[in-house]
Amino acid sequence: WVAGSQQPTAWLSLDSGDSDPTRFLTYFVAALQSLPMAVNAERFGKEALEMLQSPMPPASDLVLTTLLNEIAATRDDFVLVLDDYHAIDSTAVDAALAFLLEHLPPPMHLVITTREDPALPLARYRARGQMTELRAADLRFSPAEAAGFFRQAMGLELSAADVAALEARTEGWIAGLQMAALSMQGRGDTSAFIRAFTGSHRFVLDYLVEEVLQRQPEPVRDFLLQTAILHRLSGGLCDAVTDQTRSAEMLAALERGNLFVVALDDQRQWYRYHHLFADVLQARGQEIFPHQMPILHQRASDWYAAKGETADAIRHALAAQDFQHAAGLIELAWPEMDGTFQSAPWLNWASALPEKLIRARPVLCVAYAWALLNEGEMEAAAARLRDAEACLAAAAQVTQHGTPPQGLTIVDEEQFRFLPASIASAWTYHAQAFGDIPASIRYAQQALELLPETEYLRRGPAASLLGLAQWGNGDLEAAHRSLAEAMAGFQMAGNLHFALSGTYGLADIRIVQGRLRAAVDTYEQALRLATEQEDSVIRGTADLHLGLSELFWEQGDDAAAATHMRKSEEFGESGALPDWPFRLRRAQARFAADQGDLDGALALFDQAEQLYFPTPVPEVRPISALKVPVWLAQGRLADALGWVQERGLSVDDDLSFLREYEHITLARVLMAQHKSGQADGALREAIGLLKRLLQAAETGERMGSVIQILLVQALAYQLQGDVTLALAALGRALSLAQPEGYVRIFVDEGLAMAALLQEAAKQGTAPGYVQRLLAAFGENGGEISGQNGGENESVAEDAAPASQELIEPLSEREMDVLRLLTTELSGPEIARKLMVSLNTMRTHTKNIYSKLGVNSRRAAVNRAQELGLI
């Protein structure tokens, strides 16, 4: 910096011997005399030096006043650098320097380099704008600078990931980077070294011990070593750990001394040590007083527990190996962590406890089982439930005075009281995950019988699991009712995380029923409830956006689908339920297939398969079945037939809701076999199976399935050459699909469906809607991704989109109003739903009537349906 400066610069390197005021000022003047002064250069500073060398030197202020007058007479700016000012330990020198700065002449600029804040009125200079500060954050190397240093100065070629890891570990500290580089020289596997790099490495340890730790007074050194166990530091916490007082003053002094202490807030209440420095302190502390470390951790745990900071209390209790205390804290932490879907971090704590201790705590056993269930570890969860049941069997031997048997530990009496119901609910989850619906229903009913009606939070899991069992049984309306009641109970209990967790199930049931608009409403209502919580992100918010993305994609609103997909990904796993990564890949795979990226779709399906773990939610569309239409689109009939054999599927199977999608897929495979000429009678078998499937879906009122079966049936009749039956099936599918706005379900069937729709258009079937569907086939550049046997062909688009029939298209907001006009909501109710005034809603309605050329709500809806707008 000096070499590049345009101004003359003097440099004064300081050490502890310069703390004498006379010596300091003498060297100070001598440094100034090295500069080429423009005025009276020969005499500059001589009077000040004579005063300092006299037998009775005058006060520093007089010496400096003489010097300042001479400086003020110079014409050219210059810089004086005082290097290593932290070596000075003298209030007299500090006072002299403060006097100098208070009367600093314009030509002079002072630079001070120091490891600690000097005892100068820095706040005053800062407030006046008279001081520029370069601190640790300014000197920190960026990843790019670190990479350049390793390459140019140390001759090391490191990957960007390795450089970033080292930069983060050293926090950009150049000495730390240099020591890491020295440690890596001559090593073969630098990446392994970087992964393990801490303050315990020889160069880092030697430097910090010699340069920093050993230079501190014993009280400071002891404080550093004792508090190094803490991830963050405060006065009260450090007082508790060190069993001393005035820790807040010590922390402030350490920060002023730049002793690798980082402030975590503007009020200087919380601090932390630099990561490498903390590593060194911990290693040194373990070496010097190993027997004291558990005591320090116990003190920290007690302090955190008293403050209600459970996570830190548990962490220190485990570090102290005080397992009894840790187990009690972990047990008490479960309800809150379970209520916010934090099973994974809770499991990390619980797994550190001794096995014998866990088995003696029935409440802890059941909590452990639930956490394992939430993470998909079904067999391990079952083992924990059996441990809990053994504990309860022992508890049944309680004496008449109510004393638990020896060895049984109960911390939370309330959780213990409801333990039988919690165990029954857990077995419900386990049975449901394995598809044992009768057992699931039996256990759920048992749990509900054990719980009072007012125990909303405890009844919720059993009630919702009962709903999922009813769903798997095909009793959709009962399932929806049970789930809705459970979610309402969670909301009444004040647990929004649980209250929103069932939204995906509620919406999925509506989708199976063919009620897409109701499913959209379900998600949007839940999303409004989630976004009202401004102070926190509700777990499951990412799932709500993902569900809306899939629905809007089905309805042909690609822009809205993309927006919600992006929001879901932005929230990520921290704002999602545990199985969100699986469902995200599944949705992304479907979108990729629809856009013609079949290889990409299969890769995403493979990822989804790896992320899948059993949950109580019925898996009615297994990933393996979702791959089959993609294989058929690629002409991979052999793979599809292999899937049929692996799943043991036959046209003579008993039909059930759980395997309905697989049997529909079986019909597709049989149709592909017919087209390939590989199997006589395959088409006849497919048509017979589809008839049975249609009857079963209609009986179960699964209209979403009915639409899909009718479309496959239409394609089967088309293959058979019976266009009349094909158009009849298609016509019925159109009548069911149009009110709900289905689009992709038609487009996914490819070229053959486009041809049938064109025939339907010629016959005047649902003209507006059919033209909208035909337009959707052309949205990807006219390419139709056929999933009906490997055909990928272009279809000429005969009809313009329906919106082009309007002189002026409807705005996005007018479309929102139009969709709600199809419901039974009144005008004021629509306004409230859209969160607009009644006058604004009426204006939108008036514009809709004008653009559609109608004068009533019913006429507007009819006209919009004709045009395929809704």
C-alpha angles and dihedrals in degrees: 000000000000092000090055095045119114091209129076109262133201121198128205118184111202135204135175092277089066092067088095105098095220093049092045093051092044092056089041091058092043090054090052091049089061088069123091099246114201096211124053093339094171094058098036113132096355095114091050091049092049089053091051093048095051118109090249106034113206123238115294091245091063093048092048093046089057090048094046092054090055092047092050089057093059119099103206128070117242139177130230117197119203103197124202094006088167086077089069114094104177131109089201092058090045090052092048092050091047089053090050092050092047090056099030111156116231096250093058125081120184124208120190122192113195141150092222136036110272120233092258130121091265094158090058093049090046093051092049092050090240097125136064116202128202108188137171093285090054094047094046113116115240118225089259092051091046090052090051091049093051092047102040104030102029103028094234123140106203131175119253089249092053092047091049091049093051093045090053093045094050093034088231093298105158095212089052091049091049093049090049089051092050090050092052097051110113094011121128101204104044092165091061090049092050092051089055098037112130139144090276092076113112101248094044093045094047094048097048095042093049100036100037120008101046092049093061124096113256095255090053092045092051091048091052094049095046096047096044089092089070123091089206133016135219133166095252095044093048090047089055094047097044094037088229138105136238094046090142089062090048092052091049090051091049090052092049088050090051087232095166091283119139122199113228098196140027093247092060091235097126131038140168135202123249106269097244092043090051090051090053093047093049093049091046093046092051089051097047103040111007094161092057095056097080089050091052091049091049091052090050091048092051092049093050092045090053089052092050093245095137101174094058091041090055094045093055094042089055091046088053088049088233090147098170091057092042092050091053092050092046092049092050091047095058102083094054095042092046088051090058097041096252098141095132098060090042090053090052089060097042093049089060091063123096114263094233091055093051094051091053091058112068094185090052090048093055093045088050089051093051092049090052091048090053090053093048096251095137102165094044088050091052090053091053091049090053089051089053092049089052089052091051091049087056091046089056086072091066112147122246089262090060095248113151116236117268113281095025114117124198120179103161108047094186094054089047091053092057095039097111090056092046091051091050090050090050092051087050089056091047094049093045092051089057093046095249094143099171091053091044092054091045094052093043092053090047091053093048091050090055095052129073117242091245094057092094097163095047094043092049099079093047093045094048092046089051087054091051090050090051088049092052088049090056095247092130103169093048089047092051091049093050093047093047091050091049092050091048089052091052089051091050088051089054097246106129092171090064093035091060097037092083095054093095090054094046091050094045090054090053090049091053087050089054093246102131096160092053088050090052090050090050092055095042093051090050091047092053089051091049095048092050088072096084096172097059145019112249112228106245096040089112088053092053091055091046092052092050090048091057093046095049089047089054090050092052096250096132095170094055090044091053092047094053092043089054092048091049091053091046092055089047126172094325089066097037143081117257097262094048094104089059095048092044092057090045092054092044089051091053092049091049092051092048089053093052098257095127097162090049090049092054091048090053091047088053090052090049090051091054092049095048121109128171117272132167091257108105109251096216094160107046116200091239090060092047089057093058099075088050091052090049090051087054092048092248097142093153091061090049092050090048089055091051090053094045092052092045093232124172136170087237095059121123106257124238136167092244092060098032095107091048091053091048087052090049088057089054091052091050090051090051089050090053092051091050091050091233099123131036113218094018093119092048090051091049092052092048091049092048091053090054092045091050093052092048093049092048091049090051091045090236095151093169087061091043091058092050094046091049091053093050088045090053090053091048092053088047089055088049089055094244101128092170093060090041092055091045091056091044092049092054091047090052092051091053096041101044099071090052096045100241114179115146094051087068098039092050089064090069134204098347091057091048089055092050091048090052089053090049089051091054089054092050096246111164089329100191094044095045091050089051090053092048089050089053090058088063098048092097096056095287093299116135114205099215114207093176103088110327102297117146109174139145123253122204111237108233100175131056118231113278092243089067089067088069119085088218119020121231117259121240091256092048088053088054090053092044092054091052091049086069090063130073092253117127123234094262090046091052090050091052092048091052091042094234133121120270090245091054091050090050091051090053090048092050090051091049092052091049095049093045093044095236136118105209140053094243092049090049092053093047093048092047091051091050089053092046092241092129 
